[in-house]
C-alpha positions as a Markdown table, in Angstrom:
| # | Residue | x | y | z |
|---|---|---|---|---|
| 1 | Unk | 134.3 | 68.1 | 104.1 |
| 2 | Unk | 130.6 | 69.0 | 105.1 |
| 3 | Unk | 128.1 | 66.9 | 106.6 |
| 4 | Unk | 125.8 | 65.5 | 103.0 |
| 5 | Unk | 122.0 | 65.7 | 103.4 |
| 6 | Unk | 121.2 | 62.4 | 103.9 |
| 7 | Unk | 123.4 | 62.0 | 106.6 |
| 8 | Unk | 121.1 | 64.9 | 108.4 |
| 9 | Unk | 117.7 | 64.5 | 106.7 |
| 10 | Unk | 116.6 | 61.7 | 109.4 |
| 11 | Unk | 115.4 | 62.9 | 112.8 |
| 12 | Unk | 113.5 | 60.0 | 114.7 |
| 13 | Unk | 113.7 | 61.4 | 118.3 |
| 14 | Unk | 110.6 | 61.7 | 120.4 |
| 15 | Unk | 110.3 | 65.3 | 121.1 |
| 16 | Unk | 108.3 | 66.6 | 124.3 |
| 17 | Unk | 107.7 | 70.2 | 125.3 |
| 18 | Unk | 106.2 | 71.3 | 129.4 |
| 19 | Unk | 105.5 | 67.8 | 130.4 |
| 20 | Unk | 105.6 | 67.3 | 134.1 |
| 21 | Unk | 108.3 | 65.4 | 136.3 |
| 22 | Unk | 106.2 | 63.0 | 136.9 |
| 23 | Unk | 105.6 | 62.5 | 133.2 |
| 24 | Unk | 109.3 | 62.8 | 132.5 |
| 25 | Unk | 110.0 | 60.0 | 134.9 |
| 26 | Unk | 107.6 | 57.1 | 134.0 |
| 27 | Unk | 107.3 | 58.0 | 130.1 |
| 28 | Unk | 110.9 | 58.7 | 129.3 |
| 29 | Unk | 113.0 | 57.9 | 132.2 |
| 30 | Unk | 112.1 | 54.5 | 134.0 |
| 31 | Unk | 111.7 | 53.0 | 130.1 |
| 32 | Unk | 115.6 | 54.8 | 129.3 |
| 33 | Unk | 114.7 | 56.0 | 126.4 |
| 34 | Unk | 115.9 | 59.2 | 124.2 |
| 35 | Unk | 114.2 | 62.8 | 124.0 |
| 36 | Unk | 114.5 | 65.9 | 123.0 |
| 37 | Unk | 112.9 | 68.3 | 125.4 |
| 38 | Unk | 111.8 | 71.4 | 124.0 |
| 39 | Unk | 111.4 | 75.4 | 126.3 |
| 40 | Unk | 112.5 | 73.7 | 129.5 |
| 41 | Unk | 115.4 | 76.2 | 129.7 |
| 42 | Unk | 114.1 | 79.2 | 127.9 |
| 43 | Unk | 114.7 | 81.3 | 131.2 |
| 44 | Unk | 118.5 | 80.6 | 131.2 |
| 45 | Unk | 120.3 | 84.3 | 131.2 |
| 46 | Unk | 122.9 | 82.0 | 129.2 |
| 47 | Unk | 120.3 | 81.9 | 126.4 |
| 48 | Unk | 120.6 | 86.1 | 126.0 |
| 49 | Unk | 124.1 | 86.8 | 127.0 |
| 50 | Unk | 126.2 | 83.8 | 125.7 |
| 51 | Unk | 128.0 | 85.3 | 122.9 |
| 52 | Unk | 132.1 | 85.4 | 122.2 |
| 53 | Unk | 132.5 | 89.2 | 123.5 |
| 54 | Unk | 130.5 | 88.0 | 127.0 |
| 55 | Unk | 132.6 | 85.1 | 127.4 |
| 56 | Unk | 135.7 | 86.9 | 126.6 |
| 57 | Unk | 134.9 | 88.9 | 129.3 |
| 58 | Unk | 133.9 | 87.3 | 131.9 |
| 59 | Unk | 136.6 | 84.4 | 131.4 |
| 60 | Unk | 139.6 | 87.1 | 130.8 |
| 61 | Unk | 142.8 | 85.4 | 132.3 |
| 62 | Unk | 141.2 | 82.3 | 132.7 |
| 63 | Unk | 142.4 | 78.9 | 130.7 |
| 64 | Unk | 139.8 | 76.2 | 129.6 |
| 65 | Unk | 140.5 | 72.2 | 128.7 |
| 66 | Unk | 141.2 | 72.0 | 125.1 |
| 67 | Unk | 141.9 | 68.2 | 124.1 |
| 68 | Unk | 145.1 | 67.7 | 126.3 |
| 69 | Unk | 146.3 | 71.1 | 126.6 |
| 70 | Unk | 144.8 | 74.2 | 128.4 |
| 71 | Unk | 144.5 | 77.4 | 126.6 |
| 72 | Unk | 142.5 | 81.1 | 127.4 |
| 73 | Unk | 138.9 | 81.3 | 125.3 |
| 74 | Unk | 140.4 | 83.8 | 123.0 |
| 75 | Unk | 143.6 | 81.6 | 121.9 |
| 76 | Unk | 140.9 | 78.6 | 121.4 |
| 77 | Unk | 138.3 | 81.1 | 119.1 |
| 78 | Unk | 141.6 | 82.0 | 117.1 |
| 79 | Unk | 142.5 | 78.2 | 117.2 |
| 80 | Unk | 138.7 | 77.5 | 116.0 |
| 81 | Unk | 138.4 | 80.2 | 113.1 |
| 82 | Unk | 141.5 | 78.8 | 111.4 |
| 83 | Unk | 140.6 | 74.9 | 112.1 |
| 84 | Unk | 141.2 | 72.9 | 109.1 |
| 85 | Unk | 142.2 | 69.3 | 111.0 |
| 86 | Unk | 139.3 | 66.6 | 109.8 |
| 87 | Unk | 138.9 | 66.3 | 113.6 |
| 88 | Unk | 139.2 | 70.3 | 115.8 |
| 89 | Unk | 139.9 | 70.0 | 119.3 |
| 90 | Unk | 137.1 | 70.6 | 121.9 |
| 91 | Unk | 137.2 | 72.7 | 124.6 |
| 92 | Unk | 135.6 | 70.2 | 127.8 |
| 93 | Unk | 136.0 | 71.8 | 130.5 |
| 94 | Unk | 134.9 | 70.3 | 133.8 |
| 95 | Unk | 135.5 | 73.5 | 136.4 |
| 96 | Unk | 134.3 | 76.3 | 134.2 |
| 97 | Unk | 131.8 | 77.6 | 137.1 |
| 98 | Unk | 135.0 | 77.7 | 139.6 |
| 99 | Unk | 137.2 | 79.0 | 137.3 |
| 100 | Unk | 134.1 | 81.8 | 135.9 |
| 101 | Unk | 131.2 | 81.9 | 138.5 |
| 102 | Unk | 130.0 | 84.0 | 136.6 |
| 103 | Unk | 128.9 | 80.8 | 134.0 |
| 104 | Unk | 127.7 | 78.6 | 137.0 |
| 105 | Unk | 125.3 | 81.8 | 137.3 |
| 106 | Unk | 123.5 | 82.1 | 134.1 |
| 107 | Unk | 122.1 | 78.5 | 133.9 |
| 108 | Unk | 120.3 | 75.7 | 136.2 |
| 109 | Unk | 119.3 | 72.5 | 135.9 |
| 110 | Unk | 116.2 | 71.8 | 134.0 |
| 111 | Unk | 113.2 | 70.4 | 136.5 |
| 112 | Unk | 113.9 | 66.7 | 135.3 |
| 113 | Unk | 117.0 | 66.4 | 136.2 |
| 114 | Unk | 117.5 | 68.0 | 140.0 |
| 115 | Unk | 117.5 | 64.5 | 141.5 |
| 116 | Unk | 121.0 | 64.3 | 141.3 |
| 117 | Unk | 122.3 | 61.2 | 144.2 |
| 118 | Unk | 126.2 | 62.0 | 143.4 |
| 119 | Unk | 125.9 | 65.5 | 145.0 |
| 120 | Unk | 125.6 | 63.2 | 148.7 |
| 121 | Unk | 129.4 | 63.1 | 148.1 |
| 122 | Unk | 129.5 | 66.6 | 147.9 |
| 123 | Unk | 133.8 | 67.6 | 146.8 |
| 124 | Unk | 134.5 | 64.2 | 146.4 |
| 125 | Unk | 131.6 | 63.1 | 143.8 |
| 126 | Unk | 133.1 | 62.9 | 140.0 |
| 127 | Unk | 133.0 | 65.0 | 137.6 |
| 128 | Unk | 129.3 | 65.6 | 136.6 |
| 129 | Unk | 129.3 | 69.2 | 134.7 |
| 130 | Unk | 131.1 | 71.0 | 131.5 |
| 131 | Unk | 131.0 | 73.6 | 129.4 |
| 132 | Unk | 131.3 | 72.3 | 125.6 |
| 133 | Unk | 132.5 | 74.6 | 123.2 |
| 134 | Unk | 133.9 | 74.2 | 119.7 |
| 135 | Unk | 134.1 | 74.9 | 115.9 |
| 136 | Unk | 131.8 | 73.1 | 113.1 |
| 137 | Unk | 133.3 | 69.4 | 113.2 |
| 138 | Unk | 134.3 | 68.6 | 116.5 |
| 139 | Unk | 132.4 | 66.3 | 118.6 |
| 140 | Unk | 132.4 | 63.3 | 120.5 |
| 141 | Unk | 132.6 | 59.8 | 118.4 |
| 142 | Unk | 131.0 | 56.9 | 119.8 |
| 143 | Unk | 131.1 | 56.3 | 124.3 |
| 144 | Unk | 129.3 | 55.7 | 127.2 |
| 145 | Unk | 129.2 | 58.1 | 129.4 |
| 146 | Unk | 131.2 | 57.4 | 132.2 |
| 147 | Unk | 130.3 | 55.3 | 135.3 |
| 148 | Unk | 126.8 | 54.1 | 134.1 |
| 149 | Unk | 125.4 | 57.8 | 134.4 |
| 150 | Unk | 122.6 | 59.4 | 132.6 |
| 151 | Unk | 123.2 | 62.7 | 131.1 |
| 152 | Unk | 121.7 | 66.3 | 129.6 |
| 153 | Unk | 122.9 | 68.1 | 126.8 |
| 154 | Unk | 121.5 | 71.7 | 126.6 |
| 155 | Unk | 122.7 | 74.0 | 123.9 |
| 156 | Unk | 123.0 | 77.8 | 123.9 |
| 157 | Unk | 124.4 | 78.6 | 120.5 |
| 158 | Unk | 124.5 | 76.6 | 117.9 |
| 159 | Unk | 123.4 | 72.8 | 116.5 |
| 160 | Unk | 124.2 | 69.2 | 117.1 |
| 161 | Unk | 124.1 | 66.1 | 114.9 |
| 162 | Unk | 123.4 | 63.2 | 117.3 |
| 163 | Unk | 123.2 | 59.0 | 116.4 |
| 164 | Unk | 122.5 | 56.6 | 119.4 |
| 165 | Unk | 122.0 | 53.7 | 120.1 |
| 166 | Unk | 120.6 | 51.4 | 123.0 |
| 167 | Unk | 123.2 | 49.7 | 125.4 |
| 168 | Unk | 121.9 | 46.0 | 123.6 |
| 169 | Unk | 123.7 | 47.5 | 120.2 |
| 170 | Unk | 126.9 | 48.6 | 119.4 |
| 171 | Unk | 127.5 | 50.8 | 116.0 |
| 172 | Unk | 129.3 | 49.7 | 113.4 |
| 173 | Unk | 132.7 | 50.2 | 113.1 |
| 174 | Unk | 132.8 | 50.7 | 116.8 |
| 175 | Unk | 135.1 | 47.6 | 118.7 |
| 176 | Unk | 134.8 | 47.9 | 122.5 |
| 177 | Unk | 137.1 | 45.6 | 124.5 |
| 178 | Unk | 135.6 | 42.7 | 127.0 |
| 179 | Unk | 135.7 | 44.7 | 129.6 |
| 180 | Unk | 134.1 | 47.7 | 128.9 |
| 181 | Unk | 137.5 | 50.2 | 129.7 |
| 182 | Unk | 139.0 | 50.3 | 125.8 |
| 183 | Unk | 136.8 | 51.5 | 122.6 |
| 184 | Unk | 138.3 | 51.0 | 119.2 |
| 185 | Unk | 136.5 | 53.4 | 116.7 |
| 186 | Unk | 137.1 | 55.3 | 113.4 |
| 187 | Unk | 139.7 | 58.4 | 113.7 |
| 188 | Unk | 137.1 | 61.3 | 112.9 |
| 189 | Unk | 133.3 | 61.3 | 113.3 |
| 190 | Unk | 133.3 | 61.9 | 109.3 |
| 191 | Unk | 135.3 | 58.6 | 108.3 |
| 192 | Unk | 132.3 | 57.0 | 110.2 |
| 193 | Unk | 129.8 | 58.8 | 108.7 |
| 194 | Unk | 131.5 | 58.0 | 105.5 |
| 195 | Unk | 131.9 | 54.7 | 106.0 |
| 196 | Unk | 129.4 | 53.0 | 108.6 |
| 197 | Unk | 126.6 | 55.4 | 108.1 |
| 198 | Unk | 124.9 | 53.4 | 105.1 |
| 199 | Unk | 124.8 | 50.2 | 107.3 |
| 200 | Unk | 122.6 | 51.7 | 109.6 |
| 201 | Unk | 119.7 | 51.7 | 106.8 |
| 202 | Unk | 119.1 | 47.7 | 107.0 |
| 203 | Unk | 119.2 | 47.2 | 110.5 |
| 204 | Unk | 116.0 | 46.2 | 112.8 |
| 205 | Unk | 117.6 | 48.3 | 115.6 |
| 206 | Unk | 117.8 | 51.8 | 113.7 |
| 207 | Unk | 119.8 | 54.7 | 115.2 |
| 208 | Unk | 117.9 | 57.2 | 117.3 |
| 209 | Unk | 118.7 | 60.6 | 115.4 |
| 210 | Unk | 118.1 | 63.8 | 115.5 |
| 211 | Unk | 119.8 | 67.4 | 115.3 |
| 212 | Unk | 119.5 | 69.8 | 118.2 |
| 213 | Unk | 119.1 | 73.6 | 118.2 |
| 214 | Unk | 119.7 | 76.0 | 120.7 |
| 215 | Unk | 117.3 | 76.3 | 123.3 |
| 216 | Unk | 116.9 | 72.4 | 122.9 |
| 217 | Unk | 118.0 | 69.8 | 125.6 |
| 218 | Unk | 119.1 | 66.4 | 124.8 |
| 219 | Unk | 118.6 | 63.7 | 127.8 |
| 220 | Unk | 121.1 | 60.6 | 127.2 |
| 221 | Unk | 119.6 | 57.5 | 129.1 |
| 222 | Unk | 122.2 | 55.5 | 130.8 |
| 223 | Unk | 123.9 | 52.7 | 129.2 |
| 224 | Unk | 123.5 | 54.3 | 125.3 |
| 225 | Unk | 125.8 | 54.9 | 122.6 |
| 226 | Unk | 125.8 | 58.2 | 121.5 |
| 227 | Unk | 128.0 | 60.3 | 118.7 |
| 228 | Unk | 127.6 | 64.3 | 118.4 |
| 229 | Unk | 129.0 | 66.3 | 115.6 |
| 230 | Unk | 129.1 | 70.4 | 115.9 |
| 231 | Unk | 127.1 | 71.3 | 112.7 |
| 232 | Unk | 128.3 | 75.1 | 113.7 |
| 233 | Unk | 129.8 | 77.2 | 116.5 |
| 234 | Unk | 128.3 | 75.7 | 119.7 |
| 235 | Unk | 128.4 | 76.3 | 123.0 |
| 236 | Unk | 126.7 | 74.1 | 125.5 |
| 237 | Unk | 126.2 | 72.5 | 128.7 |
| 238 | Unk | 126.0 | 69.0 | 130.0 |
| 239 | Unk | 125.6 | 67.4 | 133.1 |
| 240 | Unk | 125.8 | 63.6 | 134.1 |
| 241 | Unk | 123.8 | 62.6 | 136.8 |
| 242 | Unk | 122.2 | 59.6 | 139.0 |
| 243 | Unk | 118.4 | 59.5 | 140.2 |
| 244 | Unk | 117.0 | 56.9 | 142.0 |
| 245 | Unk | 116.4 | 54.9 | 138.4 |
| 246 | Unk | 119.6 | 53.9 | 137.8 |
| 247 | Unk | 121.6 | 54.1 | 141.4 |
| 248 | Unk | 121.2 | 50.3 | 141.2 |
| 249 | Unk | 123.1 | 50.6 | 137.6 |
| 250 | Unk | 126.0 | 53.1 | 139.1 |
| 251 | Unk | 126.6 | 51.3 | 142.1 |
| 252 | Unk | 127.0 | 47.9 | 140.2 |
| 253 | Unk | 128.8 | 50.0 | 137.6 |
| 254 | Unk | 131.3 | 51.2 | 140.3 |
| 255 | Unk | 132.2 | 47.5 | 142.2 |
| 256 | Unk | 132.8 | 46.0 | 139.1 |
| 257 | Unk | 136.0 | 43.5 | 139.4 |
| 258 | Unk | 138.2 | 46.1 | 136.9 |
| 259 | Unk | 136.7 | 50.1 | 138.4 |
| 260 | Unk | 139.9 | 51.1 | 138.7 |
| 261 | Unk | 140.3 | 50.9 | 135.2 |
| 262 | Unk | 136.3 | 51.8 | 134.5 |
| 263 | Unk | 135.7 | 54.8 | 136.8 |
| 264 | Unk | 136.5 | 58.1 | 135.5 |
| 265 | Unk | 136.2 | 61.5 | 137.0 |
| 266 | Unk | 137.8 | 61.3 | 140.1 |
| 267 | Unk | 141.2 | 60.2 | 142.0 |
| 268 | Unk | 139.7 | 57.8 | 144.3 |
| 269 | Unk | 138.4 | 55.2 | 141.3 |
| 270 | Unk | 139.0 | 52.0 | 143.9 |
| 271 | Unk | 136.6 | 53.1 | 146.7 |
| 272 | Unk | 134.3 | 55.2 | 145.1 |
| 273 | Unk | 131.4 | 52.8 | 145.2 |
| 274 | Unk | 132.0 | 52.6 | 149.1 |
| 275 | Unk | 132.1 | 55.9 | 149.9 |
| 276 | Unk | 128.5 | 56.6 | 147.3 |
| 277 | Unk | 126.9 | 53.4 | 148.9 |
| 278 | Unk | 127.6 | 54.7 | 152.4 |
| 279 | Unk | 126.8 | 58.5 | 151.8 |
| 280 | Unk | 123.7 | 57.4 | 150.4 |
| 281 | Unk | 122.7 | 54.9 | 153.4 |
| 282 | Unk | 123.4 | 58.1 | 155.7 |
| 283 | Unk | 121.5 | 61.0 | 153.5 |
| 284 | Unk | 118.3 | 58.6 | 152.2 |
| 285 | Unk | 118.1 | 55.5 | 155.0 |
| 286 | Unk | 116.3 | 51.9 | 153.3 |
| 287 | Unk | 116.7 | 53.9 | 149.7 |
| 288 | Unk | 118.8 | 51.0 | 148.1 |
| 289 | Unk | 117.1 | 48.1 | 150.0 |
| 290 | Unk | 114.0 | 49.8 | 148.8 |
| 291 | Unk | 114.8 | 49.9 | 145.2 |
| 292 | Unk | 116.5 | 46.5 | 145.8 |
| 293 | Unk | 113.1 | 45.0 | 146.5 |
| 294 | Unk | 111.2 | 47.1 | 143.2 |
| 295 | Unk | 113.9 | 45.5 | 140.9 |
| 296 | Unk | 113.5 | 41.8 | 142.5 |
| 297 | Unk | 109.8 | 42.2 | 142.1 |
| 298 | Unk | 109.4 | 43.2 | 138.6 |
| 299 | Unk | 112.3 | 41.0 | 137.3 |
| 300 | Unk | 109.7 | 38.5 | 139.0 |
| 301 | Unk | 106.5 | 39.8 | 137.1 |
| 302 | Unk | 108.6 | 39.8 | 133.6 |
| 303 | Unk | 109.5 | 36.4 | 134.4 |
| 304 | Unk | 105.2 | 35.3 | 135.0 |
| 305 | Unk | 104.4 | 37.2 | 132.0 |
| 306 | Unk | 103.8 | 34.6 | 129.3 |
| 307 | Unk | 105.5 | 34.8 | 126.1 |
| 308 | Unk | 103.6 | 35.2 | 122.8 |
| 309 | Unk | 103.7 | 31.5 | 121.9 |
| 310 | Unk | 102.9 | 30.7 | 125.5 |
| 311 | Unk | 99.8 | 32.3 | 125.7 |
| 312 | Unk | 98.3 | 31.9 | 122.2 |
| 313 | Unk | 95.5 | 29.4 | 122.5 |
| 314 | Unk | 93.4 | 27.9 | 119.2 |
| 315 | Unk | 89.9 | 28.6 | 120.0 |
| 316 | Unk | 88.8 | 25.6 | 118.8 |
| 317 | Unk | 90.8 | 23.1 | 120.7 |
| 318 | Unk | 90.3 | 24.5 | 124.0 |
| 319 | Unk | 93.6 | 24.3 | 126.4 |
| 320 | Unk | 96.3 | 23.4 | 123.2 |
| 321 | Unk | 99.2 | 26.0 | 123.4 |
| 322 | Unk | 101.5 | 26.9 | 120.8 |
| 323 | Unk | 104.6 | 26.0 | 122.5 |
């Protein structure tokens, strides 16, 4: 079955193209919101060389993370031209650039993005990067990403249908458990497409949509649902990553009374927020007390701000509030 029209025709995300850091930061960032970012990685060699013959290659001998078996890139492209499951396997990979240095080589990370606080725990951080690569159809259904992370999506070849939603909202037809560490969702992407879609339509709290292209990044505030289909062949890279906006967020993420059911990426789930809380005391001295402070103080300032109804006076009665 193929993606209908209507279920693509939609594209509400704010698109930006050569803002600065700075820009990036206060406009997009510090509010977590969704955007598609436009030329920031036109100078990737990945952009020129990435093609099924290169990546043959360079990857010769090599086996990639398929789903929950391990397979070389040309078993997986003979595995992908002859998909016909309602849901193809994706080939996630985590260690692609030390398995093929050659692929660590022919990208970097986009301007907005190079504050990255995990790399403090240098071989012990969690997983942060993989190379995503799979037939039209697979995808991702609806998660989080994992410990509280924000994330870039960059793609090479190819285009992505993505629907997200803000951490206050969770799509229908998706059930997560009390605790955060089980999601119940449809089977396939197209059974909720097919099924949950429509319901979008009517609510105040629409969907953030929009279908990237190669030479397009995607930045994934922390905290937000997000589902991405393949509408073709794709290949892509993402990265998840903490900056000084939302280390409060992962280091809360990672005490929580259940991590060792939460935390993903790495062996060490049960002292992981120890180790990162230490590391960065050592590497960035007064950072977290710092940002500590900026939190108390604005939750402060939001709680001075006077609602609507607080502040709306009648002119002619002088001092009487609606209240």
């Amino acid at each position: 079955m193929e993606m209908r029209h209507e279920w693509l025709a939609r594209d509400n995300i704010e698109r930006r193209r050569g803002i600065s850091v700075e820009q990036f930061v206060a406009e997009v960032e510090e509010p977590n919101r969704p955007v598609l970012l436009e030329g920031c990685i036109d100078t990737w060699p990945a952009l020129q060389k990435w093609s099924r013959d290169y990546l043959l290659e360079i990857s010769a001998g090599k086996e990639f993370a398929v789903g929950p078996v391990s397979m070389p890139l040309d078993r997986y492209f003979h595995y992908a031209d002859n998909v016909q499951e309602e849901r193809p396997l994706y080939l996630f990979d985590a260690k692609f650039a030390e398995k093929v240095p050659e692929m660590g080589r022919d990208y970097e990370v986009p301007e907005y993005f190079r504050e990255d606080l995990f790399s403090v725990l240098g071989k012990e951080r969690p997983d942060y990067r993989w190379v995503i690569i799979g037939p039209a159809g697979s995808g991702s259904s609806f998660h989080v990403d994992p410990n509280s992370t924000s994330a870039w999506n960059a793609i090479i070849k190819g285009a992505k249908k993505w629907v997200m939603f803000p951490p206050e909202v969770v799509p229908p037809g998706v059930h997560p458990s009390a605790d955060g560490a089980e999601v119940t969702s449809p089977v396939s992407i197209m059974e909720w497409f097919m099924n949950f879609y429509g319901a979008c339509k009517t609510w105040e709290k629409r969907p953030i949509e929009c279908v990237c292209r190669a030479g397009e990044v995607v930045f994934v505030p922390n905290g937000w649902w997000h589902l991405v289909i393949n509408l073709e062949e794709s290949f892509a890279i993402t990265q998840n990553y903490v900056s000084r906006r939302n280390l409060l967020n992962v280091l809360d993420f990672l005490k929580k009374p259940n991590a060792s059911e939460l935390v993903s990426g790495t062996k060490d789930r049960v002292n992981l927020h120890d180790k990162f809380r230490g590391a960065i005391e050592a590497a960035h001295p007064g950072m977290i007390k710092q940002l500590e402070l900026e939190a108390q103080q604005k939750a402060a300032a939001q709680k001075k701000k006077a609602s609507f109804w607080d502040s709306a006076a009648d002119a002619k009665s002088g001092g009487f509030k609606f209240s």
